[in-house]
PDB file of C-alpha atoms in Angstrom:
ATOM      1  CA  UNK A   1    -127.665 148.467 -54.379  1.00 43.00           C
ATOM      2  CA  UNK A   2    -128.253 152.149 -54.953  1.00 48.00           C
ATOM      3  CA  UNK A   3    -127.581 153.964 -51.088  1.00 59.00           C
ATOM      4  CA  UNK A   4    -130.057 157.233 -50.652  1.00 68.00           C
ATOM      5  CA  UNK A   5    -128.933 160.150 -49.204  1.00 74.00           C
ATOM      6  CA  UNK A   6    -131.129 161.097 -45.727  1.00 84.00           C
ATOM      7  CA  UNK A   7    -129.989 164.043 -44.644  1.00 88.00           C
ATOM      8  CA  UNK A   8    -132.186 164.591 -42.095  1.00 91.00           C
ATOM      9  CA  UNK A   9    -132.211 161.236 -40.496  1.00 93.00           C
ATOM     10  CA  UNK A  10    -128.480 161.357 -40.626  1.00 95.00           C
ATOM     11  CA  UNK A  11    -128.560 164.921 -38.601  1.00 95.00           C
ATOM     12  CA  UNK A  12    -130.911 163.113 -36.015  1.00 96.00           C
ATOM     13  CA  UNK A  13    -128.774 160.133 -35.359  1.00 96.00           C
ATOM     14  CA  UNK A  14    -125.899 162.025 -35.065  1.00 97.00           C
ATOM     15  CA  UNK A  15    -127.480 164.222 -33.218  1.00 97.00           C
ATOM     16  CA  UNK A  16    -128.741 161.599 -30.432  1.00 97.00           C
ATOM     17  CA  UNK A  17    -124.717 160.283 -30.404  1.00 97.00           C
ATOM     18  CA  UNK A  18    -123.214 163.384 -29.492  1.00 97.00           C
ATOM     19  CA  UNK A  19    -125.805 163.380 -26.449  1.00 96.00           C
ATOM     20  CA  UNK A  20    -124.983 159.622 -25.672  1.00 95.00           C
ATOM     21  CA  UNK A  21    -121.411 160.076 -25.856  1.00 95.00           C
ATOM     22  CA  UNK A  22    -120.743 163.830 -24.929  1.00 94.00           C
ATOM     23  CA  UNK A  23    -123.356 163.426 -21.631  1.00 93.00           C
ATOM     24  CA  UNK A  24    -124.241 159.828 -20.914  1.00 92.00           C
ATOM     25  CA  UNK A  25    -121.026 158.946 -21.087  1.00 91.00           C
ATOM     26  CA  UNK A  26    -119.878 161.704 -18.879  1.00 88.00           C
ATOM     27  CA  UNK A  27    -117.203 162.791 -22.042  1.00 91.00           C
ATOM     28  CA  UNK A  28    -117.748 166.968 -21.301  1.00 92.00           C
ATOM     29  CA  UNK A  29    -118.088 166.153 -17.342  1.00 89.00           C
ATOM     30  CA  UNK A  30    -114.983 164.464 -17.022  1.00 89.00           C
ATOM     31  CA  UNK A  31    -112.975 166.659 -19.593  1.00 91.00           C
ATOM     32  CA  UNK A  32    -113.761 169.557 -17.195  1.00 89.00           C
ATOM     33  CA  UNK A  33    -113.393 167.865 -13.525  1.00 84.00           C
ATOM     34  CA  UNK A  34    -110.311 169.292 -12.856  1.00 80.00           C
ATOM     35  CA  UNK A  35    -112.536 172.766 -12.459  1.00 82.00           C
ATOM     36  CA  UNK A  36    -114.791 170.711 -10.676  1.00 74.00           C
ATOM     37  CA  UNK A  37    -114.388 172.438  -6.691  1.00 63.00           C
ATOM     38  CA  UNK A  38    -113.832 168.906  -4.591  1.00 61.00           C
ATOM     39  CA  UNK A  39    -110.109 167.110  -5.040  1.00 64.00           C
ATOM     40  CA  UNK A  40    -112.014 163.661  -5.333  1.00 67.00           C
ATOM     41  CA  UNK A  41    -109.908 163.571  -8.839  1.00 71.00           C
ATOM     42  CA  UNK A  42    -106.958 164.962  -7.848  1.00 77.00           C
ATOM     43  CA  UNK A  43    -104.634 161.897  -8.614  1.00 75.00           C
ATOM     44  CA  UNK A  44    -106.442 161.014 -11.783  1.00 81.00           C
ATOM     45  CA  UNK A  45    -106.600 164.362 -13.559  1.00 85.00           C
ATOM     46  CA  UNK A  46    -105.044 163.514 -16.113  1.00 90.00           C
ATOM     47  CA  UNK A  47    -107.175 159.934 -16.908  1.00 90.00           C
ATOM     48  CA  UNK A  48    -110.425 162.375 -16.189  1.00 90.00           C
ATOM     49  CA  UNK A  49    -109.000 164.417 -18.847  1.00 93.00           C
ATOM     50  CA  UNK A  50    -108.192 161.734 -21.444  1.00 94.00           C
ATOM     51  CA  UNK A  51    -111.012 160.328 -21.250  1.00 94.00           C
ATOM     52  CA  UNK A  52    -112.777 163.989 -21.694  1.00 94.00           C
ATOM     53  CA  UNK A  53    -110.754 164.388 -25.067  1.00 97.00           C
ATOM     54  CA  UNK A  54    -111.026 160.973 -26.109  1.00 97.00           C
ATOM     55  CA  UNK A  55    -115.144 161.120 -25.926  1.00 97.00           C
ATOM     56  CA  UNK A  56    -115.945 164.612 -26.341  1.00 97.00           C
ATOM     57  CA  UNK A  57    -113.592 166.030 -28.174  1.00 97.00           C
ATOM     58  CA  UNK A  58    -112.817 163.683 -30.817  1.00 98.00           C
ATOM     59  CA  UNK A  59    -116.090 162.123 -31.057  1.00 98.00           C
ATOM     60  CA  UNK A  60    -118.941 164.549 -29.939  1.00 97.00           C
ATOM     61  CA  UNK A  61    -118.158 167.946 -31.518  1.00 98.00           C
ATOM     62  CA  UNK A  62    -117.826 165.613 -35.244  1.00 98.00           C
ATOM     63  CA  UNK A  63    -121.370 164.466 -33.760  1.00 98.00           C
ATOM     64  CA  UNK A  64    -122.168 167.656 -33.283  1.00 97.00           C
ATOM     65  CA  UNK A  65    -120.801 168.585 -37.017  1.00 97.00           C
ATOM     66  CA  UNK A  66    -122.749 165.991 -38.600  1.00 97.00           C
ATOM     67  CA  UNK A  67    -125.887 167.026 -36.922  1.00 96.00           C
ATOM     68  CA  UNK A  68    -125.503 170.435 -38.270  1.00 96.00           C
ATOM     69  CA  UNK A  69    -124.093 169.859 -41.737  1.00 95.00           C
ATOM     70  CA  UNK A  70    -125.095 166.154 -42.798  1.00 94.00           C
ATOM     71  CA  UNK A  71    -122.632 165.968 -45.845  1.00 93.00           C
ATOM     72  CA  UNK A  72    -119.987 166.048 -43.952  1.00 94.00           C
ATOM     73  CA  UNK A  73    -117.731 163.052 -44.615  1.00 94.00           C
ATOM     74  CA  UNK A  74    -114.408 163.245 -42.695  1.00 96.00           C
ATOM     75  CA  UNK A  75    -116.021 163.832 -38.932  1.00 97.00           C
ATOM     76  CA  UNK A  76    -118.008 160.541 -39.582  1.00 97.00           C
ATOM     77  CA  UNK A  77    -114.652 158.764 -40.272  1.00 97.00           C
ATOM     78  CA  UNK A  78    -112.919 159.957 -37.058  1.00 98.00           C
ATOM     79  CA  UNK A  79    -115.863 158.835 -35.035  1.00 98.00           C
ATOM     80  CA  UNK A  80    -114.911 155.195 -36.435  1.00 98.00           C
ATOM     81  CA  UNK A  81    -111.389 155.565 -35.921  1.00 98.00           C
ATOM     82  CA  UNK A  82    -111.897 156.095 -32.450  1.00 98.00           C
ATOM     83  CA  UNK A  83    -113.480 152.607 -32.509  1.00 97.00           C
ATOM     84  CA  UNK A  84    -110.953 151.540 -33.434  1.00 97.00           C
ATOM     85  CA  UNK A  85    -108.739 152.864 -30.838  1.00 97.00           C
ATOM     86  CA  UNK A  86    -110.566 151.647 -28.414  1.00 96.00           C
ATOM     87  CA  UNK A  87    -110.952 148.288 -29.733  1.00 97.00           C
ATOM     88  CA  UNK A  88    -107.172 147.850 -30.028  1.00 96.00           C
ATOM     89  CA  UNK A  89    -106.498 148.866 -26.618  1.00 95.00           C
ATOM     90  CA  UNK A  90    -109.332 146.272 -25.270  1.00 93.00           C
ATOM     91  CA  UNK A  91    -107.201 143.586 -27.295  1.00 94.00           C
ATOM     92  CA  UNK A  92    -104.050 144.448 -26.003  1.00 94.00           C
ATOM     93  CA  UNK A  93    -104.804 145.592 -22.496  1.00 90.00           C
ATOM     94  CA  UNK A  94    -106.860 142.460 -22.376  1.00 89.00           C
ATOM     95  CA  UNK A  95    -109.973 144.420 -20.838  1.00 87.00           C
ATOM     96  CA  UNK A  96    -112.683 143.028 -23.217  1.00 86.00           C
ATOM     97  CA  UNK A  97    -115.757 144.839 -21.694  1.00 89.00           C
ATOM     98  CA  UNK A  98    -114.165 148.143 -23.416  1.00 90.00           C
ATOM     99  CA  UNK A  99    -115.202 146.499 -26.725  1.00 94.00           C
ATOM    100  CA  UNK A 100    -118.823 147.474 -26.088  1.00 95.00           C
ATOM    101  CA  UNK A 101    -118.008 151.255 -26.557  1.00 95.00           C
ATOM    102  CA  UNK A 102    -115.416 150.273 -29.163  1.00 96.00           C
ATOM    103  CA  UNK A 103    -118.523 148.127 -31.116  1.00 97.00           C
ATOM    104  CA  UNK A 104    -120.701 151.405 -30.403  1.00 96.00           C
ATOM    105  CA  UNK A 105    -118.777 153.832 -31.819  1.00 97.00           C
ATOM    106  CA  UNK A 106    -118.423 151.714 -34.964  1.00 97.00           C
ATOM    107  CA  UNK A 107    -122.282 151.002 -34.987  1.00 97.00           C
ATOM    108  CA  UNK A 108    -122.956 155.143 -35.155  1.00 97.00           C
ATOM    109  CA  UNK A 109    -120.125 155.601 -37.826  1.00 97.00           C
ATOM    110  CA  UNK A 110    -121.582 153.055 -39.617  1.00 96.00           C
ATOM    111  CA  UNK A 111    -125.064 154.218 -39.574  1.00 95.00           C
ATOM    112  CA  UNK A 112    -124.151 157.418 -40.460  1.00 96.00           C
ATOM    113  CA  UNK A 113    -122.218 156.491 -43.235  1.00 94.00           C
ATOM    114  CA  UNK A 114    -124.849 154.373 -44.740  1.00 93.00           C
ATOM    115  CA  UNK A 115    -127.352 157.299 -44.327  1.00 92.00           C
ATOM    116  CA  UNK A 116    -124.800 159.731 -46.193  1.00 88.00           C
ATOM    117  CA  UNK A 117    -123.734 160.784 -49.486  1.00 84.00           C
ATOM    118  CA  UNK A 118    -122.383 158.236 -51.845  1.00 69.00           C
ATOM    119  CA  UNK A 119    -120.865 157.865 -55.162  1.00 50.00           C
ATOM    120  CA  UNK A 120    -123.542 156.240 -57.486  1.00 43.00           C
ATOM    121  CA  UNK A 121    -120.669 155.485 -60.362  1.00 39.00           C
ATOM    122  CA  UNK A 122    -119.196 152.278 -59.644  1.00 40.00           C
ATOM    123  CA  UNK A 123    -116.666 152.379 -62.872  1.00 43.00           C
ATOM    124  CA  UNK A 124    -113.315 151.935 -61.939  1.00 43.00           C
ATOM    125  CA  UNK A 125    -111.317 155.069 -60.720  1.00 40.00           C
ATOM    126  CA  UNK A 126    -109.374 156.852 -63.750  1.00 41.00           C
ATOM    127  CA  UNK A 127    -105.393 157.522 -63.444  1.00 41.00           C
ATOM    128  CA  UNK A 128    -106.136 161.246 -63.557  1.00 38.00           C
ATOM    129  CA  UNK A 129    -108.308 161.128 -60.252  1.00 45.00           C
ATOM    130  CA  UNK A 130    -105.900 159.266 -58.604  1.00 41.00           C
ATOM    131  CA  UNK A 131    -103.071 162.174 -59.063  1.00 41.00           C
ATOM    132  CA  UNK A 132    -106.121 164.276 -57.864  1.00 43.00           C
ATOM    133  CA  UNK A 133    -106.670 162.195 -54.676  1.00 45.00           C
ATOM    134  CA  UNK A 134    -102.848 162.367 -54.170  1.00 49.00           C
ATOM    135  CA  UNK A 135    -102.672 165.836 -54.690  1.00 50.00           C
ATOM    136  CA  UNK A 136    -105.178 167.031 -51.820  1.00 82.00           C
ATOM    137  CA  UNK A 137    -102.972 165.267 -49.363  1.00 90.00           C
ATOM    138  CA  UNK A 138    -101.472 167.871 -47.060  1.00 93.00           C
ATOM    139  CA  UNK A 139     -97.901 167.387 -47.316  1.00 94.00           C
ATOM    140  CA  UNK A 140     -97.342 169.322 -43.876  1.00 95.00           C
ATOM    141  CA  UNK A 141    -100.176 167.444 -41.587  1.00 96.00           C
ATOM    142  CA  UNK A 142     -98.828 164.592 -42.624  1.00 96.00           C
ATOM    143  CA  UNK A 143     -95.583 165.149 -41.263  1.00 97.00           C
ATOM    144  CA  UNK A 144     -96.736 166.558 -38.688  1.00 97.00           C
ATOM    145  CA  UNK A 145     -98.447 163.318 -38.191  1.00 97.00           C
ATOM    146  CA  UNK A 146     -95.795 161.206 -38.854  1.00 97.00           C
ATOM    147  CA  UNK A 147     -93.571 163.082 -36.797  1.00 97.00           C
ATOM    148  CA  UNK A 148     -96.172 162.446 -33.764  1.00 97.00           C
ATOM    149  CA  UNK A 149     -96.472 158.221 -34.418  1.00 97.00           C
ATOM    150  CA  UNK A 150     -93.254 157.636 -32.214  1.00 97.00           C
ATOM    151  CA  UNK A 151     -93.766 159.204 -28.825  1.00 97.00           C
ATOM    152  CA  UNK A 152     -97.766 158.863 -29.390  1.00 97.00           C
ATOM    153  CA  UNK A 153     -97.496 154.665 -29.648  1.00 97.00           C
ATOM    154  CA  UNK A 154     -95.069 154.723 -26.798  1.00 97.00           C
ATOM    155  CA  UNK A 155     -97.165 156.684 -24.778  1.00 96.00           C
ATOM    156  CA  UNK A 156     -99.810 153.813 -25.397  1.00 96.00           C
ATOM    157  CA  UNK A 157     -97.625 151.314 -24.953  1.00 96.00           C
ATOM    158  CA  UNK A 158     -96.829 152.664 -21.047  1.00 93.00           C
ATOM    159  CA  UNK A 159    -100.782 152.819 -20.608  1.00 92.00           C
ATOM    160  CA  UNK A 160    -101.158 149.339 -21.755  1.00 93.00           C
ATOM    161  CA  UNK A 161     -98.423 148.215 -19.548  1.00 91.00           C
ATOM    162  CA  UNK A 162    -100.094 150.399 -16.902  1.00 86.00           C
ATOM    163  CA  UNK A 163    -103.479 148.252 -17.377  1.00 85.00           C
ATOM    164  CA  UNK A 164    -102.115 144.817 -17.639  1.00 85.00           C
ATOM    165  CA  UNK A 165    -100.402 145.883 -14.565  1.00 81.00           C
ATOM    166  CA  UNK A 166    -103.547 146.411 -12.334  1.00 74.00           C
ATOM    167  CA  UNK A 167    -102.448 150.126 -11.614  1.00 67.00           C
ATOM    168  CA  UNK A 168    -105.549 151.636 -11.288  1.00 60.00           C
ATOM    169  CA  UNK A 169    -105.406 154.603  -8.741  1.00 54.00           C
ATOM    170  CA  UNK A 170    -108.528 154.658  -6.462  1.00 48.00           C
ATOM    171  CA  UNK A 171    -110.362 152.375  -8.595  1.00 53.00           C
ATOM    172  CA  UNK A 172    -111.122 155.161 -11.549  1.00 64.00           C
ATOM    173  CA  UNK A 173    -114.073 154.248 -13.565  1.00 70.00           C
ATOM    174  CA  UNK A 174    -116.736 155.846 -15.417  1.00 73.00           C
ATOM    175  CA  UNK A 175    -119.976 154.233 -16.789  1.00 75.00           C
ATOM    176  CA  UNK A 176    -119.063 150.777 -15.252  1.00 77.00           C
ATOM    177  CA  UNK A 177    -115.629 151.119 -17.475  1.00 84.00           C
ATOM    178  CA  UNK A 178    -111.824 151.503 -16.399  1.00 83.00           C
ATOM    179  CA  UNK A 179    -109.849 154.895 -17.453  1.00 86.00           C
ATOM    180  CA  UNK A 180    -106.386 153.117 -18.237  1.00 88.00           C
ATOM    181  CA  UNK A 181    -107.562 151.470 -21.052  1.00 90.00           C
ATOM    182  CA  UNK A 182    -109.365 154.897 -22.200  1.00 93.00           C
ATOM    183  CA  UNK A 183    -105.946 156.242 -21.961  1.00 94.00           C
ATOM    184  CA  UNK A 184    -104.101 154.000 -23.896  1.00 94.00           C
ATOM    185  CA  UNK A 185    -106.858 154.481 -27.093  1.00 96.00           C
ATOM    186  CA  UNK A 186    -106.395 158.108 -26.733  1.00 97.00           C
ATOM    187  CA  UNK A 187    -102.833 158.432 -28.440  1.00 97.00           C
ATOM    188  CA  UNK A 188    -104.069 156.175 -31.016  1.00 98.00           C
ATOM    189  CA  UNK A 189    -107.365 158.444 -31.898  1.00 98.00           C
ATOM    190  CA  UNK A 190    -104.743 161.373 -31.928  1.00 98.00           C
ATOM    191  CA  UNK A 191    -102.664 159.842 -34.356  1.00 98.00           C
ATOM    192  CA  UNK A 192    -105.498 158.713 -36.646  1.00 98.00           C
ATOM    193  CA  UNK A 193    -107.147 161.792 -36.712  1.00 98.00           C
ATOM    194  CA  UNK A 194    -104.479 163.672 -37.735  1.00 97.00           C
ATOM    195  CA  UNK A 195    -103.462 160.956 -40.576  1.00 97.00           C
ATOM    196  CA  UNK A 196    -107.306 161.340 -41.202  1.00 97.00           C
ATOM    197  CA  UNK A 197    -107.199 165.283 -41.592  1.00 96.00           C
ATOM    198  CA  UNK A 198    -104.163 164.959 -43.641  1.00 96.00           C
ATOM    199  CA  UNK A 199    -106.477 163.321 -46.454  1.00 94.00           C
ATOM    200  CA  UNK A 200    -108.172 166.759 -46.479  1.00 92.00           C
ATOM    201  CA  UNK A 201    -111.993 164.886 -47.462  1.00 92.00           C
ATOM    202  CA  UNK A 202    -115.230 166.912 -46.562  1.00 93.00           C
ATOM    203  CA  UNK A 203    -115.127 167.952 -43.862  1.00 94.00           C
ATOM    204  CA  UNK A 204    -111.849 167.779 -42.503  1.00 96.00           C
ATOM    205  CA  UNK A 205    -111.317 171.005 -40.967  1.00 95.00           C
ATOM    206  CA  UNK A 206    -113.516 169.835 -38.102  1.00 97.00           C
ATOM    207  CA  UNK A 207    -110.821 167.022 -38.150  1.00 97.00           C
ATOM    208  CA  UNK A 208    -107.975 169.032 -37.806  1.00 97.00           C
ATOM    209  CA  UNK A 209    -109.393 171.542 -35.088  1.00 97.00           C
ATOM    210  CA  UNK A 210    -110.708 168.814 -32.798  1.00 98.00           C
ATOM    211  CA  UNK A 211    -107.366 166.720 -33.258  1.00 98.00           C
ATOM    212  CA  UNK A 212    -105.567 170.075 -32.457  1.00 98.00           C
ATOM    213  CA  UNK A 213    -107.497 171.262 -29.203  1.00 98.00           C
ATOM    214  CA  UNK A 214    -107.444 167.682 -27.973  1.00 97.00           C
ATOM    215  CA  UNK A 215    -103.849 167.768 -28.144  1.00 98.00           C
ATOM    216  CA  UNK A 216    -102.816 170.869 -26.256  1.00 98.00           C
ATOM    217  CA  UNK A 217    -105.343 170.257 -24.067  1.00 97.00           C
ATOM    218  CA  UNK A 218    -103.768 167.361 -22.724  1.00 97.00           C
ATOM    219  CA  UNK A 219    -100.053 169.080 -23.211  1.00 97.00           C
ATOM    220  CA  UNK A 220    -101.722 172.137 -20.981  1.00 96.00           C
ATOM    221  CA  UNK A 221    -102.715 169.507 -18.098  1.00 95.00           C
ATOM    222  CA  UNK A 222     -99.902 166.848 -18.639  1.00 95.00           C
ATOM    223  CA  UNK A 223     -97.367 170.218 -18.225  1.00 96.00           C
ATOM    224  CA  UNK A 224     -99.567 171.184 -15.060  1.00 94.00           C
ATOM    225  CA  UNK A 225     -99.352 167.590 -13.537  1.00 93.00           C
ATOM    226  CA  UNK A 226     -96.776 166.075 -14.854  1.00 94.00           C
ATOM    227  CA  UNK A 227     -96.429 162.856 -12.116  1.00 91.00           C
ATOM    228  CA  UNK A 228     -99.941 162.575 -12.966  1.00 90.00           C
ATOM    229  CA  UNK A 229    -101.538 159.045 -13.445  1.00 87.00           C
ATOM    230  CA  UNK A 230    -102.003 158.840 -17.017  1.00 91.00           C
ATOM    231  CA  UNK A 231     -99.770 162.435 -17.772  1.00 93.00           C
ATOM    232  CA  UNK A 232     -97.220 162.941 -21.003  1.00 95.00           C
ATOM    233  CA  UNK A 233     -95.189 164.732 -18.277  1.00 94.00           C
ATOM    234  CA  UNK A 234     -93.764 167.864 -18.411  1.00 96.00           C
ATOM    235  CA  UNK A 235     -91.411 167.333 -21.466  1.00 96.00           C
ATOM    236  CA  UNK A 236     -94.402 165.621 -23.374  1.00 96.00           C
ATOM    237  CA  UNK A 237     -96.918 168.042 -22.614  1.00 97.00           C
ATOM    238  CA  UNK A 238     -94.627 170.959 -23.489  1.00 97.00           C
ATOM    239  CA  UNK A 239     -94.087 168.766 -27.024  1.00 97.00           C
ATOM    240  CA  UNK A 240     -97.798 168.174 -27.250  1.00 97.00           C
ATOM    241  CA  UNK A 241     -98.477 172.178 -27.157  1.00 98.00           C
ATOM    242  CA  UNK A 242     -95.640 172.913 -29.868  1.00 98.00           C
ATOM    243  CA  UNK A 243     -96.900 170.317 -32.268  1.00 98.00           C
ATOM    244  CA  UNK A 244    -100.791 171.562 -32.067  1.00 98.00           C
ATOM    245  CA  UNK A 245     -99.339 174.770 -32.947  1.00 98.00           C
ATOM    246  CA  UNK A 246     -97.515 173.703 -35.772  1.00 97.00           C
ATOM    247  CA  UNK A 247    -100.622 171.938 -36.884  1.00 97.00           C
ATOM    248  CA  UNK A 248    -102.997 174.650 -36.523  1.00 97.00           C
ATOM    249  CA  UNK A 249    -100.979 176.879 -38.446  1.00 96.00           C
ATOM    250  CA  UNK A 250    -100.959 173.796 -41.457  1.00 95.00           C
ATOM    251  CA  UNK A 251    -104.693 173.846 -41.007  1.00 94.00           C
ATOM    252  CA  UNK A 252    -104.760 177.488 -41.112  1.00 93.00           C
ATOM    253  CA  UNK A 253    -102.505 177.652 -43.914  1.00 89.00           C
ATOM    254  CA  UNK A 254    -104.447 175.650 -46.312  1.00 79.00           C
ATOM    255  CA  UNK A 255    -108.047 176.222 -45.160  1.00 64.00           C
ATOM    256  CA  UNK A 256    -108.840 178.969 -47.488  1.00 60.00           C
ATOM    257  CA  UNK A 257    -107.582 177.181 -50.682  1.00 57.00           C
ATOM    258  CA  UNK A 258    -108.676 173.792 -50.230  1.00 52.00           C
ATOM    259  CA  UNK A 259    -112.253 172.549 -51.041  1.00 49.00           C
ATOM    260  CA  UNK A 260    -112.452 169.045 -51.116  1.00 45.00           C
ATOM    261  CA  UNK A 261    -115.882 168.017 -53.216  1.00 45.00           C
ATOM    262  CA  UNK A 262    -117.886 164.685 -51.854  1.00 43.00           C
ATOM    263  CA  UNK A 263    -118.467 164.410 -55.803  1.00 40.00           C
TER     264      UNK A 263
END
């Protein structure tokens, strides 16, 4: 079956996303409550915040890419790796509802993708595009990335204890759903997305930026309010900052002389 290209239907759909996930699901309100002027949040900062990068950062602004420049690939895939996230910490924290915003975000990837670009060759993939394919791998953001996949999955691991525990200070929910699990997808979408920039597709710069903002923002906070429910700490967040440093100066590095084609 032969997939057409609608650019401007993709733009729209993406476009209604970014507004279900960025507003209706409260992803820019609760990434900025901590400047909000009551201390209602005060002991959940740090699960407002996650929640904040998690939805609005690493899944809006690609929206908001997509919406703007259709073709782009890479932002599309991120939106369905945060699925994923989320649908592995609903398994293993045992909270099922959170597979409804899990099966969500994996419904608008997969619209999206549908409505994109596609290869129209089905013969088999030569040698010589495979050493191509290997070749636009960024060698540093994937160390980078690697180097991240040990205290990231632990930190996940404490927020899925944290959940199966019952901790959940002063009952913090948004949208009818529980933070805790939020927080334990959120280390998981950071760690994808930066394996996922790494691949350096179309698009990925929007990848790399959004994986690298989300990052120090929650090393900024987590540094702030380190006992925090829901915090890296102060060590963690100080470790968070350096390595989205490091990272944007890979991304910066390489911007200018890589342009991955969709072709």
């Amino acid at each position: 079956m032969k997939l057409t290209y609608r650019p401007r239907t993709r733009s729209a759909v993406a476009g209604l996303g970014a507004l279900l996930w960025g507003f209706f699901f409260f992803g820019l309100i609760d990434l900025l409550v901590r400047f909000v002027p009551f201390d209602d949040f005060y002991a959940t900062y740090l699960l407002e915040t996650g929640w904040g990068v998690l939805y609005f950062i690493l899944v809006t602004v690609p929206l908001v890419s997509v919406m703007f420049v259709p073709a782009l690939t890479s932002p599309v895939t991120q939106v369905a790796l945060a699925g994923c996230a989320v649908a592995v910490a609903a398994v293993l924290t045992q909270i099922r509802m959170q597979l409804l915003p899990a099966g969500a975000l994996l419904l608008i990837a997969g619209i999206l993708y549908v409505l994109g670009p596609h290869r129209t060759d089905a013969r088999p993939v030569a040698a010589s595009n495979t050493v191509c394919w290997a070749a636009r791998i960024d060698t540093p953001t994937l160390l980078l990335t690697l180097a991240a996949a040990p205290p990231l999955l632990w930190f996940a691991a404490e927020m899925v204890r944290s959940a199966r525990a019952g901790l959940y200070p002063n009952d913090d929910i948004t949208a009818g759903f529980n933070h805790w699990p939020m927080q334990a997808a959120l280390p998981l979408a950071i760690l994808a997305t930066a394996g996922l920039a790494a691949l350096r597709e179309v698009g990925w710069q929007v990848s790399a930026w959004t994986v690298t903002v989300g990052t120090a923002w929650m090393g900024v906070f987590s540094v702030a309010y380190p006992h925090h429910a829901g915090s890296f700490g102060r060590i963690g967040g100080g470790a968070a900052i350096v390595w989205s440093i490091l990272l944007a100066a890979a991304t910066l590095r390489s911007a200018p002389r890589t342009q991955p084609s969709s072709a």
